[in-house]
Coordinates of C-alpha atoms in Angstrom, one line a residue:
M19 CA 7.1 7.2 -36.1
G20 CA 7.6 3.5 -36.6
P21 CA 10.7 3.2 -34.3
L22 CA 9.2 5.4 -31.7
S23 CA 6.0 3.4 -31.5
E24 CA 8.1 0.3 -31.0
L25 CA 9.8 1.7 -28.0
V26 CA 6.6 2.7 -26.1
P27 CA 5.5 -0.9 -25.1
E28 CA 9.0 -1.6 -23.8
N29 CA 9.3 1.6 -21.8
Q30 CA 5.9 1.0 -20.3
N31 CA 7.3 -1.9 -18.4
K32 CA 10.3 -0.1 -17.1
L33 CA 10.6 1.9 -13.9
Y34 CA 10.2 5.6 -14.1
G35 CA 13.7 6.2 -12.7
I36 CA 15.2 3.9 -15.4
Q37 CA 13.3 5.6 -18.1
F38 CA 14.6 8.9 -16.8
L39 CA 18.2 7.7 -16.9
E40 CA 17.8 6.3 -20.4
C41 CA 16.3 9.6 -21.5
V42 CA 19.3 11.5 -20.1
K43 CA 21.8 8.9 -21.5
K44 CA 19.8 8.8 -24.8
S45 CA 20.4 5.1 -25.0
R46 CA 19.5 1.8 -23.3
L47 CA 21.3 1.0 -20.1
S48 CA 23.9 -1.8 -20.2
Y49 CA 23.9 -4.8 -18.0
R50 CA 26.8 -3.5 -16.0
T51 CA 25.1 -0.1 -15.5
Y52 CA 22.1 -2.0 -14.1
Q53 CA 24.4 -3.9 -11.7
A54 CA 25.9 -0.6 -10.6
I55 CA 22.5 0.9 -9.9
V56 CA 21.5 -2.2 -7.9
L57 CA 24.6 -2.0 -5.8
I58 CA 24.3 1.7 -5.1
V59 CA 20.6 1.7 -4.4
T60 CA 20.6 -1.4 -2.1
F61 CA 23.7 0.0 -0.3
L62 CA 21.9 3.2 0.5
A63 CA 18.7 1.3 1.4
Y64 CA 20.3 -1.0 4.0
A65 CA 22.6 1.8 5.3
S66 CA 19.4 3.8 6.0
Y67 CA 17.9 0.8 7.8
H68 CA 20.9 0.8 10.2
A69 CA 20.9 4.6 10.5
A70 CA 17.2 4.4 11.7
R71 CA 18.1 1.5 14.0
K72 CA 21.0 3.3 15.6
T73 CA 19.0 6.2 16.9
T74 CA 17.9 4.6 20.2
S75 CA 21.5 4.1 21.2
I76 CA 22.1 7.8 20.9
V77 CA 18.9 9.0 22.5
K78 CA 19.2 6.8 25.6
S79 CA 21.3 9.5 27.2
A80 CA 18.5 12.0 26.8
L81 CA 15.7 9.7 27.9
D82 CA 17.6 8.4 30.9
P83 CA 20.4 10.7 32.3
Q84 CA 21.7 7.7 34.3
S85 CA 22.6 5.9 31.1
T86 CA 25.1 8.5 29.9
E87 CA 27.7 5.8 29.8
V88 CA 25.8 4.2 27.0
G89 CA 24.4 7.1 25.1
L90 CA 27.3 9.7 25.0
K91 CA 29.8 7.2 23.7
F92 CA 28.6 8.2 20.3
I93 CA 29.0 11.9 20.8
P94 CA 32.8 12.1 21.3
W95 CA 33.1 15.9 20.7
R96 CA 30.8 16.5 23.6
I97 CA 31.8 14.0 26.2
T98 CA 35.5 15.0 25.9
Y99 CA 34.6 18.1 27.9
L100 CA 32.2 16.4 30.2
S101 CA 34.4 13.9 32.0
E102 CA 32.8 14.2 35.5
P103 CA 29.5 12.5 36.2
E104 CA 28.2 15.6 37.8
E105 CA 28.9 17.7 34.7
R106 CA 27.3 15.1 32.5
R107 CA 24.1 15.1 34.5
F108 CA 23.6 18.8 33.9
S109 CA 24.6 18.8 30.2
W110 CA 22.2 20.7 28.0
A111 CA 22.1 17.7 25.6
L112 CA 20.7 15.5 28.4
G113 CA 18.1 17.6 30.1
D114 CA 16.2 16.0 33.0
G115 CA 15.4 12.8 31.2
W116 CA 12.0 11.7 29.9
A117 CA 9.4 9.7 31.9
P118 CA 9.0 6.8 32.2
F119 CA 12.7 6.3 31.4
S120 CA 14.0 9.0 33.9
G121 CA 13.3 6.9 37.0
S122 CA 15.5 4.5 38.8
D123 CA 14.5 1.7 36.5
G124 CA 15.0 3.7 33.3
T125 CA 18.0 1.8 32.1
A126 CA 16.1 -1.5 32.5
L127 CA 13.1 -0.1 30.6
L128 CA 15.4 1.0 27.8
G129 CA 16.9 -2.5 27.8
E130 CA 13.4 -3.9 27.4
L131 CA 12.9 -1.7 24.3
D132 CA 16.0 -3.1 22.8
L133 CA 15.1 -6.7 23.6
A134 CA 11.5 -6.3 22.2
F135 CA 12.9 -4.8 19.0
L136 CA 15.4 -7.6 18.5
C137 CA 12.8 -10.3 19.2
I138 CA 10.2 -8.9 16.8
Y139 CA 13.0 -8.3 14.2
A140 CA 14.2 -11.9 14.4
T141 CA 10.7 -13.3 14.3
G142 CA 9.6 -11.0 11.5
M143 CA 12.6 -12.0 9.4
Y144 CA 11.2 -15.5 8.8
F145 CA 7.9 -14.2 7.6
A146 CA 9.5 -11.4 5.6
G147 CA 11.6 -13.8 3.5
H148 CA 8.6 -16.0 2.9
I149 CA 6.5 -13.0 1.7
G150 CA 9.4 -11.5 -0.2
D151 CA 9.7 -14.5 -2.5
R152 CA 6.0 -14.3 -3.4
M153 CA 5.8 -10.6 -4.4
N154 CA 7.8 -8.0 -6.2
L155 CA 10.9 -7.3 -4.1
R156 CA 11.0 -3.7 -5.1
I157 CA 7.5 -3.1 -3.8
F158 CA 8.1 -5.2 -0.7
L159 CA 11.3 -3.3 0.1
T160 CA 9.6 0.1 -0.5
I161 CA 6.8 -0.8 1.9
G162 CA 9.3 -1.9 4.6
M163 CA 11.3 1.3 4.3
I164 CA 8.4 3.7 4.4
G165 CA 6.9 1.7 7.3
T166 CA 10.2 1.8 9.2
G167 CA 10.4 5.6 8.6
L168 CA 6.8 6.1 9.8
F169 CA 7.1 4.2 13.1
T170 CA 10.6 5.5 13.8
S171 CA 9.3 9.0 13.4
L172 CA 6.2 8.2 15.5
F173 CA 8.5 7.2 18.3
G174 CA 10.0 10.7 18.1
V175 CA 6.6 12.4 17.9
G176 CA 6.2 11.3 21.5
Y177 CA 8.5 14.2 22.4
W178 CA 6.2 16.9 21.0
A179 CA 3.0 15.0 22.1
C180 CA 4.4 14.7 25.6
V181 CA 3.8 11.0 25.7
H182 CA 5.1 9.3 28.9
N183 CA 3.4 5.9 28.5
L184 CA 5.9 3.0 28.2
Y185 CA 3.5 1.0 26.0
Y186 CA 3.4 3.7 23.4
F187 CA 7.2 3.6 22.9
L188 CA 7.2 -0.2 23.2
I189 CA 4.6 -0.6 20.4
M190 CA 6.5 1.9 18.2
Q191 CA 9.7 -0.1 18.6
M192 CA 8.1 -3.4 18.0
V193 CA 6.3 -2.3 14.8
A194 CA 9.4 -0.6 13.6
G195 CA 11.3 -3.8 14.2
L196 CA 8.7 -5.7 12.2
F197 CA 9.1 -3.4 9.2
Q198 CA 12.9 -3.4 9.6
S199 CA 12.9 -7.2 9.1
T200 CA 11.9 -6.7 5.5
G201 CA 15.2 -5.1 4.7
W202 CA 17.9 -7.7 4.7
P203 CA 16.1 -10.6 2.9
S204 CA 15.1 -8.1 0.2
V205 CA 18.4 -6.4 -0.5
V206 CA 20.4 -9.7 -0.5
A207 CA 17.8 -11.3 -2.8
V208 CA 18.0 -8.4 -5.3
V209 CA 21.8 -8.4 -5.3
G210 CA 21.8 -12.2 -5.7
N211 CA 19.5 -11.8 -8.7
W212 CA 21.9 -9.6 -10.5
F213 CA 25.3 -11.1 -9.6
G214 CA 26.5 -14.6 -10.4
K215 CA 28.7 -16.6 -8.1
R216 CA 32.0 -16.0 -9.8
K217 CA 32.8 -12.8 -7.9
R218 CA 29.8 -12.7 -5.6
G219 CA 31.9 -13.1 -2.4
L220 CA 34.2 -10.2 -3.1
I221 CA 31.4 -7.9 -4.4
M222 CA 29.2 -8.6 -1.4
G223 CA 32.1 -8.3 1.0
I224 CA 32.6 -4.8 -0.2
W225 CA 28.9 -4.1 -0.5
N226 CA 28.4 -5.3 3.1
A227 CA 30.2 -2.1 4.4
H228 CA 26.7 -0.5 4.3
T229 CA 26.2 -1.7 7.9
S230 CA 29.1 0.4 9.2
V231 CA 28.2 3.3 7.1
G232 CA 24.7 3.2 8.4
N233 CA 25.8 2.9 12.0
I234 CA 28.2 5.9 11.7
S235 CA 25.8 8.1 9.7
G236 CA 22.9 7.2 12.1
S237 CA 25.0 8.1 15.1
L238 CA 26.1 11.5 13.6
I239 CA 22.6 12.5 12.6
A240 CA 20.9 11.5 15.9
A241 CA 23.7 13.2 17.9
A242 CA 23.5 16.4 15.9
M243 CA 19.7 16.5 16.3
L244 CA 19.8 16.1 20.1
S245 CA 20.4 19.8 20.6
Y246 CA 17.0 20.5 19.1
G247 CA 15.1 17.9 21.1
W248 CA 15.4 14.1 21.1
G249 CA 12.4 13.8 18.9
W250 CA 14.3 15.1 15.9
S251 CA 16.8 12.3 16.4
F252 CA 14.1 9.9 15.4
V253 CA 12.2 12.0 12.9
V254 CA 15.1 12.9 10.7
P255 CA 16.4 9.3 10.2
G256 CA 12.7 8.3 9.7
F257 CA 12.2 10.8 6.9
L258 CA 15.6 9.8 5.4
I259 CA 14.8 6.1 5.1
A260 CA 11.3 6.9 3.7
F261 CA 12.9 9.1 1.1
I262 CA 15.4 6.4 0.1
G263 CA 12.4 4.0 0.0
L264 CA 11.0 6.2 -2.8
V265 CA 14.3 6.0 -4.6
V266 CA 14.1 2.3 -4.4
F267 CA 10.6 2.4 -5.8
L268 CA 11.7 4.5 -8.8
F269 CA 15.1 3.1 -9.6
L270 CA 15.6 -0.5 -8.3
P271 CA 15.1 -3.3 -10.8
D272 CA 14.6 -6.4 -8.6
S273 CA 15.8 -8.8 -11.3
P274 CA 17.2 -8.8 -14.9
E275 CA 13.8 -10.1 -16.1
S276 CA 12.0 -7.1 -14.7
V277 CA 13.8 -4.9 -17.3
G278 CA 13.7 -7.4 -20.2
I279 CA 17.2 -8.9 -19.8
D280 CA 18.0 -12.5 -20.3
R281 CA 20.3 -13.4 -17.4
D282 CA 21.7 -16.5 -19.1
E283 CA 23.4 -14.2 -21.6
H284 CA 25.5 -12.7 -18.8
E285 CA 26.8 -15.9 -17.2
F286 CA 24.2 -15.9 -14.5
H287 CA 24.0 -19.2 -12.5
S288 CA 25.6 -21.3 -15.3
P289 CA 27.5 -24.3 -14.1
R290 CA 28.5 -25.2 -17.7
K291 CA 30.4 -21.9 -18.0
T292 CA 32.0 -21.7 -14.6
G293 CA 32.2 -25.3 -13.5
E294 CA 30.7 -24.5 -10.2
E295 CA 28.5 -27.6 -10.1
V296 CA 31.6 -29.8 -9.8
R297 CA 33.6 -27.7 -7.4
M298 CA 30.7 -26.7 -5.1
P299 CA 28.4 -29.6 -4.6
L300 CA 26.7 -28.2 -1.6
L301 CA 26.5 -24.6 -2.7
G302 CA 26.1 -25.2 -6.4
S303 CA 23.5 -23.1 -8.3
N304 CA 21.0 -23.9 -11.0
S305 CA 21.0 -22.4 -14.5
E306 CA 17.3 -22.2 -14.8
V307 CA 15.4 -19.5 -12.8
K308 CA 11.6 -20.0 -12.4
E309 CA 9.1 -17.8 -10.7
T310 CA 7.7 -20.4 -8.4
A311 CA 8.5 -19.6 -4.7
V312 CA 9.5 -22.4 -2.3
G313 CA 7.9 -23.1 1.1
F314 CA 9.5 -22.3 4.4
I315 CA 10.1 -26.0 5.3
Q316 CA 11.4 -26.7 1.8
A317 CA 13.9 -23.9 2.2
W318 CA 15.2 -25.4 5.5
K319 CA 15.8 -28.7 3.7
I320 CA 18.2 -27.1 1.1
P321 CA 21.6 -28.6 1.8
G322 CA 23.7 -26.2 3.8
V323 CA 20.9 -23.9 5.0
A324 CA 20.5 -25.4 8.5
P325 CA 24.3 -25.6 9.2
F326 CA 25.0 -22.0 8.1
A327 CA 21.9 -20.7 9.9
L328 CA 23.0 -22.3 13.2
C329 CA 26.6 -21.2 12.6
L330 CA 25.3 -17.6 12.1
F331 CA 23.4 -17.9 15.4
F332 CA 26.7 -18.2 17.3
T333 CA 28.6 -15.9 15.0
K334 CA 26.1 -13.0 15.6
L335 CA 26.1 -13.9 19.3
V336 CA 29.8 -13.0 19.4
A337 CA 29.5 -10.0 17.0
Y338 CA 26.6 -8.3 18.7
T339 CA 28.1 -8.8 22.1
F340 CA 31.0 -6.7 21.0
L341 CA 28.6 -4.2 19.3
Y342 CA 26.6 -3.6 22.6
W343 CA 29.3 -4.1 25.2
L344 CA 32.8 -3.3 23.7
P345 CA 32.7 0.5 24.6
F346 CA 31.6 -0.4 28.2
Y347 CA 34.3 -3.0 28.4
I348 CA 37.0 -0.6 27.2
S349 CA 36.0 2.2 29.6
H350 CA 36.1 -0.2 32.5
T351 CA 39.5 -1.9 31.6
A352 CA 42.8 -0.2 32.5
I353 CA 45.0 0.1 29.4
D354 CA 48.6 0.7 30.2
G355 CA 47.5 1.4 33.8
K356 CA 45.0 4.1 32.8
Y357 CA 41.2 4.2 32.3
L358 CA 40.0 5.8 29.1
S359 CA 37.1 8.3 29.2
S360 CA 33.8 7.4 27.7
G361 CA 34.5 9.4 24.6
A362 CA 37.9 7.8 24.0
A363 CA 36.4 4.3 24.6
G364 CA 33.6 5.0 22.1
N365 CA 36.1 6.2 19.5
L366 CA 38.4 3.2 20.1
S367 CA 35.6 0.7 19.8
T368 CA 34.8 1.8 16.2
L369 CA 38.0 0.1 15.2
F370 CA 36.3 -3.3 15.7
D371 CA 33.9 -2.3 12.9
V372 CA 36.9 -1.2 10.7
G373 CA 38.4 -4.7 11.2
G374 CA 35.0 -6.1 10.4
V375 CA 34.9 -4.3 7.0
I376 CA 38.4 -5.6 6.2
G377 CA 37.4 -9.1 7.3
G378 CA 34.2 -9.1 5.2
I379 CA 36.1 -8.1 2.1
L380 CA 38.9 -10.6 2.8
A381 CA 36.6 -13.5 3.5
G382 CA 34.6 -12.8 0.3
H383 CA 37.7 -12.6 -1.8
M384 CA 39.2 -15.8 -0.3
S385 CA 35.9 -17.7 -0.7
D386 CA 35.8 -16.7 -4.4
R387 CA 39.4 -17.7 -5.0
L388 CA 39.1 -21.0 -3.2
D389 CA 35.6 -21.5 -4.4
A390 CA 34.8 -22.8 -0.8
R391 CA 32.5 -20.8 1.4
A392 CA 32.3 -23.3 4.3
I393 CA 36.1 -23.7 4.5
T394 CA 36.6 -19.9 4.6
A395 CA 33.9 -19.2 7.2
A396 CA 35.0 -22.1 9.5
S397 CA 38.7 -21.0 9.2
F398 CA 37.8 -17.4 10.2
M399 CA 35.8 -18.7 13.2
Y400 CA 38.6 -20.9 14.4
C401 CA 41.0 -18.0 14.1
A402 CA 38.6 -15.8 16.1
I403 CA 39.2 -18.1 19.2
P404 CA 42.9 -17.2 19.7
A405 CA 42.1 -13.6 18.7
L406 CA 39.5 -13.3 21.5
F407 CA 41.9 -14.9 24.0
L408 CA 44.8 -12.6 23.0
Y409 CA 42.6 -9.5 23.2
R410 CA 41.3 -10.3 26.7
S411 CA 44.8 -11.4 28.0
Y412 CA 47.0 -8.7 26.4
G413 CA 44.8 -5.9 25.3
H414 CA 45.5 -4.0 28.5
I415 CA 49.3 -3.8 27.9
S416 CA 49.2 -0.6 25.7
L417 CA 46.9 1.3 23.5
A418 CA 48.8 0.2 20.4
V419 CA 48.5 -3.5 21.3
N420 CA 44.8 -3.0 22.1
I421 CA 44.2 -1.4 18.7
A422 CA 46.0 -4.1 16.8
L423 CA 44.3 -6.9 18.6
M424 CA 40.9 -5.3 18.3
L425 CA 41.3 -4.9 14.5
I426 CA 42.4 -8.6 14.2
T427 CA 39.4 -9.7 16.4
G428 CA 37.0 -7.7 14.4
M429 CA 38.3 -9.1 11.2
F430 CA 37.9 -12.7 12.2
V431 CA 34.6 -12.2 14.0
N432 CA 32.8 -10.1 11.4
G433 CA 34.4 -11.8 8.3
P434 CA 32.3 -14.9 8.4
Y435 CA 29.3 -12.9 9.6
A436 CA 29.4 -10.8 6.4
L437 CA 30.2 -13.8 4.2
I438 CA 27.3 -16.0 5.5
T439 CA 24.7 -13.2 5.5
T440 CA 25.5 -12.2 1.9
A441 CA 27.3 -14.5 -0.5
V442 CA 26.4 -17.8 1.2
S443 CA 22.7 -16.8 1.5
A444 CA 22.6 -15.8 -2.1
D445 CA 24.3 -19.1 -3.1
L446 CA 21.9 -21.3 -1.2
G447 CA 18.9 -19.3 -2.4
T448 CA 19.8 -20.5 -5.9
H449 CA 20.8 -24.0 -5.0
S450 CA 20.7 -26.7 -7.7
S451 CA 18.5 -29.0 -5.5
L452 CA 15.6 -26.5 -6.0
K453 CA 15.3 -27.6 -9.6
E454 CA 12.1 -25.9 -10.9
N455 CA 11.5 -24.0 -7.7
S456 CA 14.5 -21.7 -7.6
R457 CA 12.9 -18.5 -6.3
A458 CA 14.1 -18.8 -2.7
L459 CA 16.6 -16.0 -2.2
A460 CA 14.6 -14.0 0.3
T461 CA 13.3 -17.0 2.2
V462 CA 16.8 -18.5 2.6
T463 CA 18.3 -15.2 3.5
A464 CA 15.5 -14.7 6.1
I465 CA 16.0 -18.1 7.6
I466 CA 19.8 -17.7 8.0
D467 CA 19.8 -14.1 9.2
G468 CA 16.7 -14.6 11.3
T469 CA 18.3 -17.5 13.2
G470 CA 21.4 -15.4 13.6
S471 CA 19.4 -12.5 15.0
V472 CA 18.1 -14.7 17.8
G473 CA 21.8 -15.2 18.8
A474 CA 22.3 -11.5 18.5
A475 CA 19.6 -11.0 21.1
I476 CA 20.8 -13.7 23.4
G477 CA 24.5 -12.8 23.4
P478 CA 24.3 -9.2 24.8
L479 CA 21.6 -10.4 27.3
L480 CA 23.8 -13.1 28.7
T481 CA 26.8 -10.7 28.8
G482 CA 24.8 -8.3 31.0
Y483 CA 24.5 -11.1 33.7
I484 CA 27.9 -12.8 33.3
S485 CA 29.9 -9.6 33.2
A486 CA 28.7 -8.7 36.7
F487 CA 30.8 -11.6 37.9
S488 CA 33.7 -11.9 35.5
W489 CA 34.7 -10.5 32.1
S490 CA 37.0 -13.5 31.7
A491 CA 33.9 -15.7 31.8
V492 CA 32.3 -13.5 29.1
F493 CA 35.3 -14.1 26.8
T494 CA 35.2 -17.8 27.6
M495 CA 31.5 -17.8 26.5
L496 CA 32.5 -16.0 23.3
M497 CA 35.3 -18.4 22.5
G498 CA 33.0 -21.3 23.1
A499 CA 30.4 -19.8 20.7
A500 CA 33.1 -19.3 18.0
L501 CA 34.2 -22.9 18.4
I502 CA 30.6 -24.2 18.1
A503 CA 30.1 -22.0 15.0
G504 CA 33.1 -23.5 13.3
L505 CA 32.2 -27.1 14.3
L506 CA 28.7 -26.7 12.8
L507 CA 30.2 -26.3 9.4
T508 CA 32.3 -29.5 9.7
R509 CA 30.2 -31.6 7.3
L510 CA 30.2 -28.9 4.7
V511 CA 34.0 -28.4 5.1
I512 CA 34.6 -32.1 4.6
A513 CA 32.4 -32.1 1.5
E514 CA 34.3 -29.2 0.0
L515 CA 37.7 -30.8 0.8
V516 CA 36.6 -34.0 -0.9
A517 CA 35.4 -32.1 -3.9
K518 CA 38.7 -30.2 -4.1
M519 CA 40.7 -33.4 -3.9
A520 CA 38.5 -35.1 -6.5
E521 CA 39.0 -32.1 -8.8
S522 CA 42.8 -32.1 -8.2
R523 CA 43.0 -35.8 -9.0
S524 CA 41.0 -35.4 -12.2
Q525 CA 43.2 -32.5 -13.4
T526 CA 46.4 -34.6 -12.6
S527 CA 44.9 -37.6 -14.5
A528 CA 44.0 -35.4 -17.5
A529 CA 47.5 -33.9 -17.5
S530 CA 49.2 -37.3 -17.3
T531 CA 47.2 -38.7 -20.3
T532 CA 47.9 -35.7 -22.5
P533 CA 50.5 -36.7 -25.1
A534 CA 53.7 -34.7 -25.2
V535 CA 54.2 -32.5 -28.1
Q536 CA 57.7 -32.9 -29.7
I537 CA 59.1 -29.8 -31.3
D538 CA 61.8 -30.3 -34.0
V539 CA 64.5 -27.8 -34.1

């Protein structure tokens, strides 16, 4: 009875899901097992955020039959057989539309929903990070996911309740956007708590694929539910994210300390062991982790936060312009003298995300090997400029050329986007300048991604106006944004280069002063 009684106090502090796993395994979980749990649960959590967010893009075609060019791109197996506008209008999946979106201004009203969502999401991000660093991240994330599921589902309830009031749908979208803003700061902070900087870029580059997985799964679920009524396209993803929220509550340890693990024993944030303090002066981390949260203004003052936040503003401006407008651009551009159908254009546009996944992993791996986040991010953005130019100038030659250039463009555009929102945010949230106040992961992540989300809202909005005159002007805007994004990191790039040169000189000096060892034969 003695050993059993000693285990009770320890288990009382552990999550019920962790206790269950340890009961099944009949032993305590290892540090690596905890890391695997964190990666899997946070991956599912943010994938479900994106799945819930994607539903409006699918349901647009049901709410406003005139917007089939937008909505049906994500239902390729249906639109392949519905090539003519007349046939699309009478498709059983579309119906007669839904007031108030079925009128002549329906597309504009749906655009207002998107803009309202993005604005509230970007604004809420700043507050979410501030709150997340002051409460249990597991609880905070659970509340955000259940709230997102609730208001996403309530949007769909308007179908059965026969709601035709614009303000109802607008409020549901805005509140859902507010709850959605809790997701990114929380998951990055949790992953940052469990993984040191040594392989953080590569791990987070792979982990960041949850965005594409969420977009794809959300599209498939919403499209499959349309045949039962567009309300189900919101309710099912809503219940899905709420369910995963319960999984988060039961299984997600927000930090090693929450399960009684000393992170210092696992090479967490230790410059003495990795030498990061010498090699990364602007993104170096601290070996001590305190529970005191930093203020919003103090987080902005952390070296590197402002440049990376502004860089992400222009990076997401480019990335989200492609997200919202690439299928439309492809379907209205002759490739090898032929115009692709909406279905083919929608399928083809997904390759941009495939390139983005490759770019995220590559950027993370390179930044780990070089130990230089700013140099990697800036290099990718500079390479994105000729990639954008080549795609606009030569993407129409043939389908093979279009595919190749789209993959390359997606790789260079989304590579730094993934790097900055994951590894860089986690690095800066544990910056050595914080000293005793090192609990800033959620706040820093929110500042960086929140600033980027403002650019994500502005880019597609500007494209809607500029594309009416010239797509070449749109690509010029995107190349200019990529250039500015790279230039904003100039000071950090110079600092990293100086540190690299100093390290190289010190190694050369140490090698030259080492006495030669003579071996007698």
